[in-house]
Structure formats: C-alpha cells, structure tokens
Amino acid sequence: MVQEIINMIRVNVMPNGRLVLPVGLRKSLGVEKGGQVMAEIVDGEVRLITPDASLDRARALFRKYVPAGSSIADEVIAERRAENTLDNHDNKVQR
C-alpha cells in the first residue's frame, strides 16, 4: 500500500476536462502522443489500460475456459454445419 502511494503521480485536469498523462506514465504504458487508453472505474479508482493490454487480458480470461489445442472457430463451424444438415433434412421431410 505504501509503495502504491509512493508511485502515484499527480495528473492535472484541464478546465475543459481533459487529462494530460505525463511522459513517464505514457512511456510505462507504451502510449505515444495521440494514442489511446481504455479507462474504467474500479472501487472508486480510475484505471487506465492500453487497448492491446485489454485485449491480452480478455484472451487470458478466455483461455481459462477453452482447453489447450482446441479451436473455437472449428467447433462453431462444425456446429453450424450440423445445424444446416438438420435443417436440410427437416425441409426435405416437410415437402
């Protein structure tokens, strides 16, 4: 907790509501001038993350639920083909 407070950097809010991230923060995040960050509020705190880091986080979360070596795309395609086969069969029976 003390280390977190020591690492804090003051960021000023401009009169128009804009924040300017100091160069040290931008470098730590790997954000260039004109780049983007994602912002979220967690427990009353604003957290910033780059879009790439956010995507990496989502991928890691997704990997927890998908067995190694499996392909979700292949599974979805196989399911759609099976559904299509059933639909074609049902259509022939109804004729």
XYZ file of N, CA and C in Angstrom:
285
model
N 0.828 -1.197 0.000
C 0.000 0.000 0.000
C 0.867 1.254 0.000
N 1.897 1.283 0.851
C 2.778 2.449 0.915
C 3.496 2.628 -0.411
N 3.953 1.528 -1.032
C 4.649 1.612 -2.314
C 3.718 2.176 -3.388
N 2.439 1.801 -3.362
C 1.477 2.326 -4.330
C 1.343 3.833 -4.197
N 1.321 4.328 -2.964
C 1.191 5.768 -2.738
C 2.442 6.486 -3.217
N 3.610 5.892 -2.986
C 4.868 6.500 -3.418
C 4.916 6.598 -4.936
N 4.353 5.622 -5.657
C 4.384 5.599 -7.115
C 3.338 6.493 -7.760
N 2.471 7.103 -6.986
C 1.422 7.931 -7.567
C 1.998 9.205 -8.180
N 1.405 9.607 -9.287
C 1.801 10.817 -9.991
C 0.578 11.711 -10.105
N 0.765 12.966 -9.782
C -0.344 13.926 -9.885
C -0.612 14.239 -11.357
N -1.874 14.156 -11.745
C -2.304 14.469 -13.102
C -3.337 15.583 -12.991
N -3.083 16.663 -13.697
C -3.993 17.803 -13.635
C -5.159 17.641 -14.606
N -6.310 18.091 -14.178
C -7.490 18.127 -15.032
C -7.604 19.543 -15.577
N -7.579 19.670 -16.883
C -7.657 20.975 -17.537
C -9.073 21.544 -17.389
N -9.229 22.845 -17.576
C -10.558 23.452 -17.464
C -11.597 22.821 -18.390
N -11.160 22.280 -19.523
C -12.098 21.645 -20.454
C -12.351 20.177 -20.096
N -11.765 19.705 -18.969
C -11.997 18.339 -18.509
C -10.977 17.326 -19.001
N -10.039 17.759 -19.804
C -9.038 16.835 -20.337
C -7.941 16.561 -19.322
N -7.415 15.346 -19.409
C -6.269 14.951 -18.595
C -5.054 14.875 -19.493
N -3.931 15.292 -18.984
C -2.684 15.145 -19.712
C -1.843 14.138 -18.950
N -1.545 13.012 -19.608
C -0.720 11.996 -18.958
C 0.745 12.400 -19.083
N 1.429 12.470 -17.957
C 2.861 12.802 -18.014
C 3.621 11.768 -18.842
N 4.747 12.193 -19.399
C 5.527 11.337 -20.287
C 5.924 10.027 -19.608
N 6.217 10.044 -18.321
C 6.587 8.814 -17.625
C 5.473 7.778 -17.639
N 4.235 8.226 -17.438
C 3.086 7.313 -17.490
C 2.884 6.786 -18.905
N 2.983 7.692 -19.881
C 2.798 7.256 -21.273
C 3.854 6.230 -21.656
N 5.097 6.463 -21.255
C 6.168 5.506 -21.576
C 5.913 4.172 -20.893
N 5.476 4.203 -19.631
C 5.205 2.961 -18.901
C 4.100 2.159 -19.566
N 3.114 2.850 -20.128
C 2.004 2.181 -20.808
C 2.327 1.859 -22.264
N 3.388 2.464 -22.796
C 3.709 2.274 -24.208
C 2.771 3.044 -25.105
N 2.306 4.197 -24.637
C 1.354 5.012 -25.386
C 2.077 6.210 -25.986
N 1.924 6.376 -27.289
C 2.503 7.526 -27.986
C 1.547 8.712 -27.882
N 2.050 9.901 -28.149
C 1.167 11.073 -28.208
C 0.096 10.812 -29.251
N -1.135 11.098 -28.906
C -2.249 10.858 -29.808
C -2.768 9.435 -29.737
N -2.144 8.590 -28.895
C -2.592 7.212 -28.746
C -3.848 7.122 -27.900
N -4.255 5.922 -27.592
C -5.475 5.720 -26.816
C -5.208 4.850 -25.605
N -6.002 5.069 -24.576
C -6.049 4.194 -23.418
C -7.506 3.913 -23.112
N -7.749 2.789 -22.477
C -9.084 2.440 -22.019
C -9.141 2.834 -20.543
N -10.256 3.361 -20.100
C -10.399 3.771 -18.708
C -11.586 3.045 -18.089
N -11.409 2.645 -16.833
C -12.509 2.040 -16.092
C -12.428 2.505 -14.650
N -13.553 2.488 -13.985
C -13.594 2.832 -12.572
C -13.768 1.536 -11.797
N -12.832 1.271 -10.879
C -12.851 0.067 -10.052
C -12.695 0.511 -8.609
N -13.699 0.219 -7.802
C -13.660 0.592 -6.388
C -13.346 2.072 -6.202
N -13.936 2.912 -7.021
C -13.766 4.352 -6.892
C -12.448 4.876 -7.434
N -11.670 4.025 -8.102
C -10.408 4.440 -8.690
C -10.484 4.346 -10.208
N -9.801 5.259 -10.877
C -9.731 5.214 -12.336
C -8.504 4.401 -12.718
N -8.732 3.407 -13.552
C -7.636 2.576 -14.052
C -7.516 2.795 -15.546
N -6.284 2.924 -16.003
C -6.018 3.094 -17.422
C -5.284 1.874 -17.938
N -5.650 1.434 -19.132
C -5.011 0.282 -19.764
C -5.032 0.523 -21.272
N -4.011 0.049 -21.944
C -3.980 0.212 -23.394
C -4.959 -0.776 -24.036
N -5.433 -0.464 -25.236
C -6.311 -1.418 -25.922
C -5.653 -2.786 -26.113
N -4.353 -2.811 -26.423
C -3.662 -4.092 -26.595
C -3.618 -4.879 -25.291
N -3.323 -4.200 -24.184
C -3.280 -4.880 -22.881
C -4.668 -5.374 -22.490
N -5.696 -4.604 -22.837
C -7.066 -5.015 -22.551
C -7.423 -6.276 -23.341
N -7.005 -6.320 -24.598
C -7.243 -7.496 -25.429
C -6.481 -8.709 -24.885
N -5.238 -8.487 -24.440
C -4.463 -9.574 -23.838
C -5.160 -10.110 -22.599
N -5.716 -9.214 -21.788
C -6.445 -9.628 -20.582
C -7.669 -10.462 -20.952
N -8.401 -10.038 -21.978
C -9.583 -10.781 -22.418
C -9.187 -12.157 -22.955
N -8.096 -12.216 -23.706
C -7.629 -13.502 -24.235
C -7.243 -14.451 -23.100
N -6.552 -13.922 -22.085
C -6.145 -14.752 -20.952
C -7.369 -15.283 -20.213
N -8.383 -14.447 -20.055
C -9.619 -14.872 -19.402
C -10.302 -15.956 -20.226
N -10.348 -15.776 -21.526
C -10.978 -16.731 -22.429
C -10.254 -18.075 -22.386
N -8.900 -18.040 -22.336
C -8.098 -19.261 -22.326
C -8.408 -20.143 -21.122
N -8.839 -19.531 -20.026
C -9.170 -20.324 -18.837
C -10.308 -21.307 -19.113
N -11.178 -20.970 -20.048
C -12.372 -21.768 -20.309
C -12.283 -22.595 -21.579
N -11.176 -22.486 -22.298
C -11.018 -23.227 -23.546
C -9.830 -24.174 -23.397
N -10.058 -25.476 -23.573
C -8.957 -26.436 -23.444
C -7.837 -26.145 -24.447
N -6.612 -26.375 -24.026
C -5.452 -26.154 -24.907
C -5.583 -27.027 -26.148
N -5.237 -26.465 -27.279
C -5.261 -27.208 -28.530
C -6.614 -27.240 -29.219
N -7.645 -26.714 -28.573
C -8.960 -26.707 -29.226
C -9.133 -25.413 -30.008
N -9.968 -25.486 -31.024
C -10.230 -24.322 -31.868
C -11.716 -23.990 -31.791
N -12.012 -22.863 -31.177
C -13.405 -22.428 -31.069
C -13.992 -22.222 -32.463
N -13.196 -21.663 -33.364
C -13.690 -21.425 -34.728
C -14.094 -22.741 -35.379
N -13.243 -23.766 -35.251
C -13.574 -25.070 -35.834
C -14.830 -25.657 -35.195
N -14.966 -25.499 -33.885
C -16.151 -26.023 -33.200
C -17.419 -25.317 -33.675
N -17.348 -24.003 -33.820
C -18.524 -23.242 -34.279
C -18.886 -23.646 -35.701
N -17.888 -23.780 -36.566
C -18.149 -24.186 -37.954
C -18.796 -25.570 -37.983
N -18.283 -26.504 -37.183
C -18.855 -27.860 -37.141
C -20.302 -27.824 -36.652
N -20.576 -27.001 -35.633
C -21.953 -26.878 -35.130
C -22.873 -26.318 -36.200
N -22.415 -25.289 -36.914
C -23.250 -24.685 -37.965
C -23.526 -25.681 -39.081
N -22.517 -26.457 -39.439
C -22.712 -27.464 -40.494
C -23.717 -28.519 -40.046
N -23.616 -28.945 -38.781
C -24.568 -29.935 -38.253
C -25.981 -29.362 -38.248
N -26.117 -28.101 -37.843
C -27.442 -27.459 -37.847
C -27.979 -27.358 -39.269
N -27.106 -27.015 -40.204
C -27.514 -26.893 -41.599
C -27.978 -28.244 -42.136
N -27.266 -29.308 -41.787
C -27.648 -30.656 -42.211
C -29.026 -31.011 -41.660
N -29.267 -30.714 -40.373
C -30.580 -30.990 -39.767
C -31.675 -30.173 -40.435
N -31.376 -28.883 -40.690
C -32.372 -28.030 -41.345
C -32.711 -28.560 -42.733
N -31.702 -28.984 -43.488
C -31.944 -29.524 -44.829
C -32.761 -30.805 -44.749
N -32.448 -31.644 -43.771
C -33.199 -32.886 -43.586
C -34.664 -32.564 -43.228
N -34.884 -31.631 -42.292
C -36.231 -31.257 -41.882
C -37.030 -30.683 -43.053
N -36.356 -29.898 -43.888
C -37.036 -29.306 -45.056
C -37.463 -30.397 -46.046
N -36.627 -31.408 -46.227
C -36.970 -32.499 -47.149
C -38.136 -33.310 -46.601
N -38.180 -33.516 -45.279
C -39.256 -34.295 -44.657
C -40.579 -33.541 -44.781
N -40.557 -32.232 -44.676
C -41.783 -31.419 -44.723
C -42.351 -31.350 -46.119
N -41.574 -31.577 -47.130
C -42.056 -31.456 -48.521
C -42.964 -32.558 -48.832
